[in-house]
Amino acid sequence: MKMDYNNMLTEHIGEKGIPVSALEALKPAIDKANRAMSEKRPQMAWRDLPYNQVKIVADINAYVAEMKDQIDAFVVFGIGGSALGPLAVQQALNHPHYNELLREKRGNNPRLYIVDNIDPERLVYLFDTVDPTRCLFNVISKSGSTSETMSQFMIIKEILEEKLGIEKTRKHIVCTTDAKSGNLITIAKEEGYKTFYVPDGVGGRFSELSPVGLLPAAFCGIDIAGLLEGAAQMDDLCKSDDIHKNPAYMYAALHYLGMNTGKNISVLMPYADGLKLIADWYAQLWAESLGKKYNLKGDIVNVGQTPVRALGATDQHSQVQLYMEGPYDKIMIFLGVEEYRETITIPKTYSHMPSLGFLGGVTHNDLLQTQQVATEYALAQAGRMSMTITIPKITPQTVGQLLYFFEVATAYAGELMGIDAFDQPGVEEGKNATYAMFGRPGYEAKKAELDAAPTKSAKYII
Ligand code: PA5
């Protein structure tokens, strides 16, 4: 992986850029963040995932081998960190129409459905597509209490038990959850479901390289050891305290400096369909980790940077107008590949027409890569900050590298910003209000608070 940050700097984009002197002036904050990253590493259990899962990988692969021929589809019930990672990895490493392929073209692997939302249409339509008695349902919830996921679990358990009886239902449910606490582990133990664990110290959005992501990926034939190998390679690069040698630290430092001059938006724009959902996964990681009211000292700071997902070339025809001429409030991150996995050549059909003839004989590969370079150039000319991350090719190793890179960058940005990147009190607040509205025991005070809130005025509703 290479990261080119020329177009973040005044040297290349003029006065709207970051002067190299600002990076030098950041040295005390960088030294402090470096120390914090080393001291806190033992608590960041997600950093050990590339190394400590040899047995887990073997267990997952053995379970896949035992189960995969017995099912038509593997269905994930999970939300947030339990869904976005599996979605991103599946899209990156499998055929874009994976579920529609004949089974032998899927490596004889089951189809994959990842059901995060609880729009009632979603489950009903899923059951129009798959026979639940031919599915394995992976209920993923670290806390074991998330209403969306637990309600899906309750629905499928009832459906399966009605169709198959309690005994046979067991084989159709596998849980991924905390080993010790929460409703899901209690239920899994009592009712005898196969279980994989989210290790202590690995939060939802940092869990893709744990069984949360590895189990669905393995069922779809993805080389999960390769993902972890890539993450370990990136960990090596991210060990240096010298930000000029550590791409994740440099990424975070440049974003931090950008934020300090009003760059409140971080746009991740892959130029490969396979990486499109990496941008969705990144959006959660960056938003939920860095959007915080309080700093570590307890002062109100209300910080964060809004992540935006884009796709090249599609969004050149949608969002790029804004990025070129709108407010100077964005950092663009181009995410490209040196080599696409397929090649397609445009025929020389209209060589007599100069405005189409230039396309003849060109590959889509070259056209897309050239468009990326041209967009980078145009933005730089307009004084817009951007950087470019390039991977050689989309493989399990490079996807593992990317995931780990963004995780370290997020943790480091959190240190520079002086906030806790690993909690999510804002998300909890919404969850608590939902529990109170449904009268869940223990949420009486919240219910009283909600009841006392001002009611909406009819005059402002049209
Ligand atoms: O990153 C996070 O912590 C969240 O997005 C969680 O993944 C999400 O809220 C689901 O939580 P849980 O795994 O406890 O069901």
XYZ file of C-alpha atoms and ligand atoms in Angstrom:
477
model
C 0.000 0.000 0.000
C 1.227 3.491 -0.837
C -0.063 6.782 0.516
C 0.664 9.945 -1.454
C -0.119 13.137 0.465
C 1.464 15.730 -1.822
C -1.904 17.296 -2.487
C -2.476 17.998 1.186
C 0.459 20.415 1.288
C 0.861 24.093 0.394
C 3.836 23.136 -1.765
C 1.416 21.463 -4.168
C -1.971 23.103 -3.776
C -1.049 26.553 -2.596
C -2.240 28.541 0.381
C -5.257 26.312 1.114
C -2.915 23.440 1.900
C -1.038 22.456 5.046
C 2.462 23.942 5.322
C 5.127 21.364 6.170
C 5.992 23.643 9.085
C 2.560 22.850 10.603
C 3.525 19.162 10.710
C 6.767 20.135 12.433
C 4.910 22.346 14.889
C 2.665 19.404 15.749
C 5.654 17.491 17.136
C 4.752 17.820 20.847
C 1.207 16.532 20.169
C 2.628 13.753 18.002
C 5.075 12.704 20.724
C 2.229 12.642 23.245
C 0.007 10.595 20.911
C 2.887 8.186 20.214
C 3.366 7.616 23.933
C -0.372 7.067 24.444
C -0.545 4.570 21.559
C 2.308 2.536 23.121
C 0.958 2.734 26.663
C -2.599 1.871 25.634
C -1.654 -0.891 23.208
C -2.348 -3.638 25.776
C -5.953 -2.374 26.066
C -6.361 -2.201 22.279
C -7.015 -5.925 21.924
C -8.008 -5.444 18.264
C -4.305 -4.851 17.579
C -3.536 -8.449 18.598
C -6.109 -9.995 16.241
C -3.609 -10.504 13.393
C -1.489 -12.661 15.711
C -3.592 -14.487 18.267
C -6.206 -16.256 16.180
C -4.445 -19.282 14.699
C -6.676 -21.659 16.631
C -9.790 -19.561 15.965
C -9.105 -19.597 12.218
C -8.717 -23.385 12.360
C -11.967 -23.720 14.367
C -13.835 -21.480 11.944
C -12.556 -23.364 8.911
C -13.474 -26.704 10.506
C -16.985 -25.435 11.312
C -17.397 -24.132 7.747
C -16.315 -27.493 6.337
C -18.830 -29.279 8.594
C -21.768 -26.995 7.830
C -21.493 -25.494 4.383
C -22.932 -28.385 2.384
C -25.957 -28.493 4.675
C -27.073 -24.936 3.901
C -28.050 -22.803 0.937
C -27.469 -19.461 2.627
C -25.537 -17.941 5.510
C -27.511 -15.086 7.052
C -25.942 -12.489 9.337
C -28.115 -10.690 11.876
C -26.059 -7.795 13.242
C -25.861 -4.045 12.974
C -23.178 -1.338 12.998
C -19.776 -2.922 13.472
C -21.343 -6.368 13.179
C -22.589 -5.759 9.644
C -20.487 -3.119 7.909
C -17.240 -5.081 8.092
C -18.699 -8.349 6.760
C -20.422 -6.380 3.970
C -17.209 -4.569 3.000
C -15.082 -7.715 2.919
C -17.648 -9.720 0.971
C -17.949 -7.012 -1.643
C -14.197 -6.570 -1.894
C -13.282 -10.218 -2.240
C -16.189 -11.955 -3.894
C -18.021 -11.619 -7.171
C -20.341 -8.574 -7.189
C -23.245 -10.861 -8.124
C -22.113 -13.633 -5.781
C -25.593 -14.629 -4.635
C -26.859 -14.919 -8.190
C -24.062 -17.209 -9.356
C -24.642 -20.937 -9.650
C -23.364 -22.679 -6.543
C -20.396 -24.283 -8.324
C -19.311 -20.824 -9.477
C -19.416 -19.727 -5.844
C -16.807 -22.344 -4.932
C -19.688 -24.479 -3.706
C -20.224 -21.969 -0.902
C -23.606 -20.805 0.421
C -25.130 -17.476 -0.501
C -24.647 -14.615 1.956
C -27.278 -12.200 3.292
C -26.427 -9.528 5.826
C -29.557 -8.194 7.452
C -28.761 -5.207 9.609
C -31.854 -3.030 9.498
C -35.218 -3.925 10.987
C -37.408 -2.471 8.283
C -40.136 -5.150 8.412
C -39.998 -5.515 4.648
C -36.417 -6.692 4.882
C -37.064 -9.992 6.684
C -40.290 -10.701 4.839
C -38.517 -10.273 1.507
C -35.577 -12.335 2.707
C -37.940 -15.242 3.348
C -39.276 -14.839 -0.184
C -35.718 -15.519 -1.298
C -34.455 -18.233 1.043
C -35.923 -21.195 2.870
C -35.024 -20.592 6.545
C -34.677 -24.305 7.152
C -31.818 -24.303 4.615
C -30.001 -21.359 6.244
C -27.484 -20.888 8.998
C -28.238 -17.717 10.983
C -25.258 -15.948 12.536
C -26.473 -13.688 15.342
C -23.676 -11.173 15.971
C -23.908 -8.884 18.965
C -21.028 -8.073 21.287
C -23.349 -6.664 23.963
C -26.006 -9.296 23.356
C -28.665 -6.690 23.962
C -29.004 -4.683 20.741
C -32.739 -4.560 20.039
C -32.424 -4.832 16.264
C -30.279 -7.958 16.349
C -31.923 -9.654 19.310
C -35.388 -9.138 17.864
C -34.273 -10.703 14.575
C -32.903 -13.632 16.573
C -36.215 -14.057 18.410
C -38.161 -13.993 15.148
C -35.993 -16.573 13.420
C -35.868 -18.832 16.458
C -39.665 -18.956 16.528
C -39.893 -19.617 12.783
C -37.304 -22.383 12.939
C -38.744 -24.010 16.037
C -42.187 -24.089 14.447
C -40.831 -25.696 11.306
C -38.111 -27.937 12.724
C -38.638 -28.304 16.462
C -36.250 -27.171 19.184
C -33.607 -29.848 18.710
C -32.995 -29.312 14.992
C -33.199 -25.512 15.309
C -29.960 -25.537 17.281
C -27.949 -26.452 14.209
C -29.274 -23.419 12.327
C -28.111 -20.732 14.736
C -24.557 -19.665 15.514
C -23.842 -16.791 17.879
C -20.908 -14.376 17.897
C -20.839 -12.473 21.167
C -18.961 -11.622 24.330
C -17.731 -14.723 26.144
C -18.950 -13.684 29.569
C -21.588 -11.002 29.597
C -24.894 -10.238 27.903
C -28.153 -11.942 27.058
C -26.868 -13.662 23.947
C -24.152 -15.670 25.682
C -26.608 -16.642 28.431
C -29.150 -17.805 25.834
C -26.503 -19.540 23.705
C -25.306 -21.543 26.701
C -28.785 -22.395 27.933
C -30.116 -23.371 24.539
C -26.947 -24.987 23.179
C -26.003 -22.833 20.187
C -22.567 -22.987 18.631
C -20.731 -19.819 19.674
C -17.726 -17.774 18.624
C -16.443 -14.928 20.767
C -15.723 -11.256 20.334
C -12.572 -10.857 22.428
C -12.465 -8.452 25.389
C -11.264 -5.025 24.347
C -12.487 -5.388 20.758
C -15.379 -2.985 20.159
C -17.950 -3.414 17.380
C -16.367 -1.168 14.758
C -12.891 -2.593 15.454
C -14.084 -6.212 15.274
C -14.013 -7.082 11.573
C -10.804 -9.089 11.945
C -12.286 -11.120 14.827
C -14.875 -13.930 14.381
C -17.417 -11.143 13.702
C -15.971 -10.793 10.207
C -13.968 -13.981 9.838
C -16.913 -16.398 10.160
C -19.120 -14.906 7.396
C -16.063 -14.450 5.188
C -14.950 -18.052 5.643
C -18.436 -19.330 4.738
C -18.091 -17.431 1.467
C -14.730 -18.989 0.647
C -12.589 -15.972 1.570
C -9.035 -16.648 2.715
C -9.360 -15.391 6.286
C -5.755 -16.235 7.167
C -4.799 -13.948 4.255
C -6.837 -11.093 5.734
C -4.992 -11.462 9.038
C -1.650 -11.764 7.265
C -2.324 -8.418 5.554
C -3.282 -6.832 8.862
C -0.019 -8.062 10.406
C 1.936 -6.553 7.488
C 0.220 -3.223 8.128
C 0.902 -3.505 11.842
C 4.610 -3.682 11.015
C 4.331 -0.429 9.056
C 2.324 1.178 11.835
C 4.860 0.430 14.561
C 7.110 3.363 13.776
C 6.798 6.495 15.908
C 8.091 8.521 12.970
C 4.981 9.801 11.203
C 6.990 10.064 7.988
C 7.356 6.276 8.039
C 3.969 5.405 9.501
C 1.141 5.923 6.975
C -1.676 5.575 9.528
C -0.127 8.163 11.841
C 0.488 10.536 8.929
C -3.097 10.065 7.685
C -4.412 10.961 11.136
C -2.026 13.903 11.625
C -2.995 15.430 8.271
C -6.686 15.007 9.031
C -6.149 16.562 12.451
C -4.373 19.574 10.945
C -7.084 19.813 8.304
C -9.805 19.766 10.972
C -8.048 22.619 12.744
C -8.502 24.731 9.617
C -12.162 23.858 9.087
C -11.911 20.696 7.014
C -14.861 19.088 8.723
C -15.537 16.456 6.070
C -13.501 13.408 5.064
C -14.567 11.960 1.714
C -13.369 8.435 0.959
C -13.655 7.822 -2.774
C -12.555 4.400 -3.985
C -11.968 3.979 -7.706
C -12.923 0.307 -7.639
C -16.406 -1.108 -7.147
C -14.926 -3.788 -4.919
C -13.836 -1.147 -2.407
C -17.110 0.772 -2.355
C -18.310 -0.683 0.927
C -14.927 -0.144 2.554
C -16.028 3.492 2.419
C -19.244 2.626 4.297
C -17.271 0.723 6.900
C -14.803 3.649 7.199
C -17.694 6.080 7.623
C -18.823 4.289 10.781
C -15.297 3.893 12.117
C -14.387 7.557 11.629
C -17.748 8.999 12.718
C -18.518 6.867 15.741
C -14.940 6.893 17.026
C -14.119 10.575 16.610
C -17.451 12.383 16.934
C -17.376 13.212 20.642
C -18.798 15.775 23.049
C -16.147 15.435 25.756
C -12.373 15.191 25.668
C -10.388 12.905 27.955
C -10.236 15.654 30.583
C -14.036 15.915 30.637
C -14.264 19.305 28.889
C -17.015 19.819 26.328
C -15.310 19.928 22.907
C -17.926 18.705 20.386
C -15.342 17.453 17.886
C -15.400 15.138 14.901
C -15.215 15.051 11.158
C -18.109 13.964 8.964
C -17.188 11.023 6.740
C -18.712 10.873 3.278
C -18.698 7.858 0.973
C -18.193 8.365 -2.729
C -17.291 6.143 -5.683
C -15.185 6.966 -8.704
C -16.073 7.428 -11.478
C -19.789 7.412 -10.517
C -19.589 10.393 -8.176
C -17.605 12.481 -10.631
C -21.054 12.908 -12.153
C -22.693 13.636 -8.831
C -20.614 14.987 -5.932
C -17.410 16.233 -7.545
C -18.928 19.555 -8.634
C -19.363 20.364 -4.937
C -15.860 19.194 -4.089
C -14.352 21.380 -6.824
C -16.281 24.580 -6.202
C -18.088 24.358 -2.869
C -16.737 25.319 0.552
C -13.127 24.508 1.456
C -14.270 22.088 4.148
C -13.240 18.697 2.799
C -10.346 16.303 2.584
C -10.660 13.849 -0.294
C -9.096 10.430 -0.022
C -8.761 8.647 -3.332
C -8.479 4.894 -2.928
C -7.141 3.259 -6.054
C -5.724 -0.018 -7.304
C -2.701 -0.530 -9.535
C -4.265 -3.540 -11.193
C -7.927 -4.462 -11.569
C -8.807 -8.143 -11.424
C -10.388 -8.013 -14.873
C -9.635 -6.179 -18.121
C -12.077 -4.922 -20.667
C -11.174 -3.154 -23.904
C -13.342 -0.625 -25.700
C -13.792 -1.526 -29.381
C -12.622 0.869 -32.111
C -16.201 1.226 -33.331
C -16.269 4.941 -34.149
C -12.667 5.710 -35.078
C -13.914 8.191 -37.708
C -15.529 10.346 -34.955
C -12.771 12.159 -33.011
C -14.973 12.761 -29.947
C -15.510 8.979 -29.552
C -12.582 7.636 -31.568
C -10.053 8.387 -28.784
C -11.756 5.718 -26.654
C -11.202 2.944 -29.200
C -8.647 0.385 -28.014
C -8.464 1.913 -24.540
C -9.282 -0.370 -21.615
C -11.845 0.488 -18.962
C -8.965 -0.103 -16.556
C -6.975 2.770 -18.102
C -10.046 4.959 -18.462
C -10.977 4.655 -14.788
C -7.402 5.112 -13.534
C -6.935 8.116 -15.807
C -10.155 9.620 -14.516
C -8.878 9.213 -10.971
C -5.610 10.986 -11.824
C -7.491 13.703 -13.721
C -9.863 14.318 -10.791
C -6.950 14.464 -8.355
C -5.239 16.966 -10.657
C -8.345 19.134 -11.070
C -8.924 19.251 -7.313
C -5.293 20.154 -6.649
C -5.493 22.935 -9.251
C -8.545 24.243 -7.409
C -6.565 24.287 -4.131
C -8.493 21.345 -2.655
C -6.844 18.958 -0.188
C -6.600 15.326 -1.204
C -4.495 12.278 -0.667
C -4.250 9.017 -2.573
C -3.990 5.532 -1.188
C -3.074 2.860 -3.705
C -3.078 -0.877 -3.243
C -1.475 -3.155 -5.838
C -4.639 -5.264 -6.315
C -7.668 -6.257 -4.253
C -6.653 -9.433 -2.389
C -7.327 -10.775 1.118
C -3.919 -9.410 2.146
C -4.478 -5.877 0.820
C -8.011 -5.730 2.252
C -6.598 -6.809 5.637
C -3.990 -4.059 5.282
C -6.609 -1.422 4.526
C -8.862 -2.376 7.430
C -6.003 -2.350 9.881
C -4.604 0.895 8.435
C -7.876 2.755 8.953
C -8.289 1.328 12.453
C -4.837 2.513 13.561
C -5.386 5.890 11.869
C -8.662 6.297 13.755
C -7.125 5.391 17.111
C -4.247 7.814 16.483
C -6.592 10.609 15.397
C -8.458 10.048 18.668
C -5.214 10.548 20.604
C -4.346 13.741 18.715
C -7.851 15.033 19.375
C -7.597 14.057 23.042
C -10.811 12.015 22.996
C -11.801 8.411 23.671
C -12.102 6.815 20.237
C -13.509 3.590 21.634
C -16.721 4.585 23.349
C -20.041 5.687 21.820
C -22.133 7.460 24.476
C -24.179 9.203 21.789
C -25.310 5.848 20.367
C -26.116 4.575 23.849
C -28.323 7.626 24.460
C -30.592 6.733 21.520
C -30.692 3.079 22.613
C -31.667 4.111 26.158
C -34.468 6.363 24.908
C -35.861 3.440 22.861
C -35.762 1.131 25.879
C -37.554 3.775 27.974
C -40.285 4.244 25.365
C -40.953 0.508 25.419
C -41.087 0.522 29.222
C -38.029 -1.698 29.718
C -37.435 -2.214 33.467
C -34.535 -0.091 34.750
C -35.282 2.811 32.396
C -37.990 4.515 34.482
C -35.949 7.709 35.019
C -35.327 8.044 31.288
C -39.040 7.472 30.646
C -39.913 10.278 33.094
C -37.396 12.536 31.321
C -38.977 11.755 27.936
C -42.474 12.333 29.286
C -41.390 15.739 30.592
C -39.876 16.809 27.249
C -41.781 19.613 25.444
C -44.405 18.301 23.050
C -44.251 19.277 19.385
C -46.359 22.197 18.286
C -48.983 21.448 15.618
C -48.431 24.856 14.041
C -44.998 23.755 12.795
C -46.317 20.605 11.148
C -47.659 21.114 7.637
O -19.056 0.070 16.928
C -19.923 -0.196 17.743
O -19.647 -0.432 18.921
C -21.372 -0.268 17.334
O -21.574 0.104 16.021
C -21.885 -1.682 17.510
O -21.212 -2.544 16.636
C -23.397 -1.761 17.267
O -24.071 -0.827 18.067
C -23.913 -3.152 17.585
O -23.601 -3.494 18.904
P -23.618 -4.978 19.397
O -22.511 -5.724 18.739
O -23.417 -4.896 20.868
O -24.960 -5.543 19.036
